[in-house]
Amino acid sequence: MDGIKQNTRNEILRKKILDIEKIQIGKCPIDSPWVKPVRICYTQDGHEKVWDVVKSHDSVGIVVFNTTRKKLILVRQFRPAAYYACLPDKVEKINLKQYPPSLGLTLELCAGIVDKDKPLVEIARDELREECGYEAPASAFTKIVTYRGVGSGATKQTLFYVEVTDEMHIYPGGGAESEGELIELVEMNVEEAKEYITSGEVQSPSSFLFGISWFLSNKHGH
C-alpha cells in the first residue's frame, strides 16, 4: 500500500462521499429488504408488556492489523443512521448547512452484512477484499466472538481478527462499486487507536470500540 496514493484516493473518495443533496426523511416501507420493524407483546410476571424492535441482517466485522506497517486498517464512510441521530425530532426540511453530511461520517471496522449462503469467514474474506483491498486466506482469520444486539436492534454480529501485510494489498478497496459503496481506507497505529477510543466522544459504533479494545488487550505485543 502506497501511503501517498492512498491519501490521494481518500481525498477523491471523501469528495464523492460528501456530495450529498436533498436529504429527506420518510416512513420505512413494510417491504424493506433491509429492516423489518415488529411489535412484540408478551406477559411477564403477570404484567402485559410491549417492545418495538427492528430485525436486520446479521453481519461480520473484522479487526485488521497490517504487520508490515504496524497499523490497524479501518474504514470511514457516510452512515445515514449516524446522520439521523444528529437531527432534531420531527424535522421536515433538512438544512444541509446547519446539518452537514459530515455529521454522518463514521470510523469503523471493516464489516458487512450476511446476505450470502456461505461460511461467515468467507463473507469476512469478501469484505476485507472489497473494502480494504487485502486478499487473505480463510486460515488467517481468527473468530473473536459472536454477540447479539439489544434494545431495539434484533441482530447479531460475528467479529474476526486477521493479520495482513503490504504484499497482500492487491486490490484498490473502497467498497463494491456495483453496490454504490464509497469507503475511505484509514490507518491507525496503536497509540492513535488508544487516543481515539478514550477521547470522550467518537463517531464509531460499539462494535468498533469492542474490537479495538480486544486488540489492545490481546495483541498488545504489536
Coordinates of N, CA and C in Angstrom, one line a residue, residues 111-189:
A111 N -16.4 -4.3 7.7 CA -17.6 -5.1 8.1 C -18.6 -5.3 6.9
G112 N -19.5 -6.2 7.0 CA -20.6 -6.3 6.0 C -21.7 -7.3 6.5
I113 N -22.8 -7.2 5.8 CA -24.0 -8.0 6.2 C -23.8 -9.4 5.7
V114 N -24.5 -10.3 6.4 CA -24.6 -11.7 5.9 C -25.8 -11.9 5.0
D115 N -25.5 -11.7 3.7 CA -26.6 -11.9 2.7 C -26.3 -12.9 1.7
K116 N -25.3 -13.8 2.0 CA -25.0 -14.8 1.0 C -24.9 -16.2 1.8
D117 N -25.3 -17.2 1.1 CA -25.3 -18.6 1.7 C -23.9 -19.2 1.6
K118 N -23.0 -18.7 2.5 CA -21.6 -19.2 2.6 C -21.1 -19.0 4.0
P119 N -20.0 -19.7 4.4 CA -19.5 -19.6 5.7 C -19.2 -18.1 6.1
L120 N -19.3 -17.8 7.4 CA -19.1 -16.4 7.8 C -17.6 -16.0 7.5
V121 N -16.7 -16.9 7.6 CA -15.3 -16.5 7.3 C -15.1 -16.1 5.9
E122 N -15.9 -16.7 5.0 CA -15.8 -16.4 3.6 C -16.4 -15.0 3.3
I123 N -17.5 -14.7 4.0 CA -18.1 -13.4 3.9 C -17.1 -12.3 4.4
A124 N -16.4 -12.7 5.5 CA -15.3 -11.8 6.0 C -14.2 -11.6 5.0
R125 N -13.8 -12.6 4.3 CA -12.8 -12.5 3.3 C -13.2 -11.6 2.2
D126 N -14.5 -11.7 1.8 CA -15.1 -10.9 0.7 C -15.0 -9.4 1.1
E127 N -15.4 -9.1 2.4 CA -15.5 -7.7 2.8 C -14.1 -7.1 3.0
L128 N -13.1 -8.0 3.4 CA -11.7 -7.5 3.5 C -11.2 -7.1 2.1
R129 N -11.5 -7.9 1.1 CA -11.1 -7.7 -0.2 C -11.8 -6.4 -0.8
E130 N -13.1 -6.3 -0.6 CA -13.9 -5.2 -1.2 C -13.6 -3.9 -0.6
E131 N -13.6 -3.9 0.8 CA -13.5 -2.6 1.5 C -12.0 -2.2 1.7
C132 N -11.1 -3.1 1.9 CA -9.7 -2.7 2.3 C -8.7 -3.1 1.2
G133 N -9.1 -4.0 0.3 CA -8.2 -4.4 -0.8 C -7.2 -5.5 -0.5
Y134 N -7.4 -6.1 0.6 CA -6.4 -7.2 1.0 C -7.0 -8.6 0.7
E135 N -6.2 -9.5 0.2 CA -6.5 -10.8 -0.1 C -5.9 -11.7 1.0
A136 N -6.7 -12.4 1.8 CA -6.2 -13.2 2.9 C -6.9 -14.6 2.9
P137 N -6.2 -15.7 3.1 CA -6.9 -17.0 3.2 C -7.7 -17.1 4.4
A138 N -8.7 -18.0 4.3 CA -9.6 -18.2 5.5 C -8.8 -18.6 6.7
S139 N -7.7 -19.3 6.5 CA -6.9 -19.8 7.7 C -6.3 -18.7 8.4
A140 N -6.2 -17.5 7.8 CA -5.6 -16.3 8.5 C -6.6 -15.6 9.5
F141 N -7.9 -16.0 9.4 CA -8.9 -15.4 10.2 C -9.1 -16.1 11.5
T142 N -9.2 -15.4 12.6 CA -9.5 -16.0 13.9 C -10.8 -15.4 14.4
K143 N -11.7 -16.3 14.8 CA -13.0 -15.8 15.3 C -12.8 -15.3 16.7
I144 N -13.3 -14.0 17.0 CA -13.2 -13.5 18.3 C -14.4 -13.8 19.1
V145 N -15.6 -13.4 18.6 CA -16.9 -13.7 19.4 C -18.1 -13.4 18.5
T146 N -19.2 -14.0 18.8 CA -20.5 -13.6 18.2 C -21.3 -13.0 19.3
Y147 N -21.9 -11.9 19.1 CA -22.8 -11.3 20.1 C -24.0 -10.7 19.4
R148 N -25.1 -10.5 20.3 CA -26.4 -10.1 19.8 C -26.7 -8.6 20.2
G149 N -27.5 -8.0 19.4 CA -28.0 -6.7 19.7 C -29.0 -6.7 20.8
V150 N -29.2 -5.6 21.5 CA -30.2 -5.5 22.5 C -31.0 -4.2 22.2
G151 N -31.8 -3.8 23.1 CA -32.6 -2.6 22.9 C -33.6 -2.8 21.8
S152 N -33.4 -2.0 20.7 CA -34.4 -2.1 19.6 C -33.8 -2.9 18.4
G153 N -32.6 -3.3 18.5 CA -31.9 -4.0 17.3 C -31.9 -5.5 17.5
A154 N -32.6 -6.2 16.6 CA -32.7 -7.7 16.7 C -31.7 -8.2 15.6
T155 N -30.4 -8.4 16.0 CA -29.5 -8.9 15.0 C -28.3 -9.4 15.8
K156 N -27.3 -10.0 15.1 CA -26.1 -10.5 15.7 C -24.9 -10.3 14.8
Q157 N -23.8 -10.1 15.4 CA -22.5 -9.9 14.6 C -21.5 -10.8 15.1
T158 N -20.7 -11.3 14.1 CA -19.5 -12.1 14.5 C -18.3 -11.4 14.1
L159 N -17.4 -11.2 15.1 CA -16.1 -10.5 14.9 C -15.0 -11.5 14.7
F160 N -14.1 -11.1 13.7 CA -12.9 -11.8 13.4 C -11.7 -10.9 13.5
Y161 N -10.6 -11.6 13.6 CA -9.3 -10.9 13.6 C -8.4 -11.5 12.5
V162 N -7.7 -10.6 11.8 CA -6.8 -11.1 10.7 C -5.6 -10.2 10.6
E163 N -4.5 -10.8 10.4 CA -3.2 -10.0 10.2 C -2.9 -10.1 8.7
V164 N -2.5 -8.9 8.2 CA -2.2 -8.8 6.7 C -0.9 -8.1 6.6
T165 N -0.3 -8.2 5.3 CA 0.9 -7.5 5.0 C 0.7 -6.6 3.8
D166 N 1.7 -5.8 3.5 CA 1.6 -4.9 2.3 C 1.5 -5.8 1.1
E167 N 2.1 -6.9 1.0 CA 2.1 -7.8 -0.1 C 0.7 -8.3 -0.4
M168 N -0.1 -8.4 0.6 CA -1.5 -8.9 0.4 C -2.5 -7.8 -0.1
H169 N -2.0 -6.6 -0.2 CA -2.9 -5.5 -0.6 C -2.8 -5.4 -2.2
I170 N -3.7 -6.1 -2.8 CA -3.6 -6.3 -4.3 C -4.8 -5.7 -5.0
Y171 N -5.8 -5.2 -4.3 CA -7.0 -4.6 -4.8 C -7.1 -3.2 -4.4
P172 N -7.9 -2.3 -5.1 CA -8.0 -0.9 -4.7 C -8.8 -0.7 -3.4
G173 N -9.7 -1.6 -3.0 CA -10.6 -1.4 -1.9 C -11.6 -0.3 -2.2
G174 N -12.1 0.2 -1.1 CA -13.1 1.3 -1.3 C -14.5 0.9 -1.4
G175 N -14.8 -0.4 -1.3 CA -16.1 -0.9 -1.4 C -16.5 -1.4 -2.7
A176 N -17.6 -2.1 -2.8 CA -18.1 -2.7 -4.1 C -18.7 -1.6 -4.9
E177 N -18.1 -1.3 -6.1 CA -18.7 -0.3 -7.0 C -20.1 -0.7 -7.4
S178 N -20.3 -2.0 -7.6 CA -21.6 -2.4 -8.1 C -22.7 -2.1 -7.1
E179 N -22.4 -2.0 -5.9 CA -23.3 -1.7 -4.8 C -23.3 -0.2 -4.4
G180 N -22.5 0.6 -5.2 CA -22.5 2.0 -4.9 C -21.8 2.4 -3.6
E181 N -20.9 1.5 -3.1 CA -20.2 1.8 -1.9 C -19.1 2.9 -2.1
L182 N -19.0 3.8 -1.1 CA -17.9 4.7 -1.1 C -17.2 4.7 0.2
I183 N -16.0 4.1 0.3 CA -15.4 3.8 1.6 C -13.9 4.3 1.6
E184 N -13.6 5.1 2.6 CA -12.2 5.5 2.7 C -11.4 4.5 3.5
L185 N -10.2 4.3 3.2 CA -9.3 3.4 3.9 C -8.5 4.2 4.9
V186 N -8.5 3.8 6.2 CA -7.9 4.6 7.2 C -6.9 3.7 8.0
E187 N -5.7 4.2 8.3 CA -4.7 3.5 9.1 C -4.5 4.2 10.4
M188 N -4.4 3.4 11.4 CA -4.1 4.0 12.8 C -3.0 3.1 13.5
N189 N -2.0 3.7 14.0 CA -1.1 3.0 14.8 C -1.7 2.7 16.2

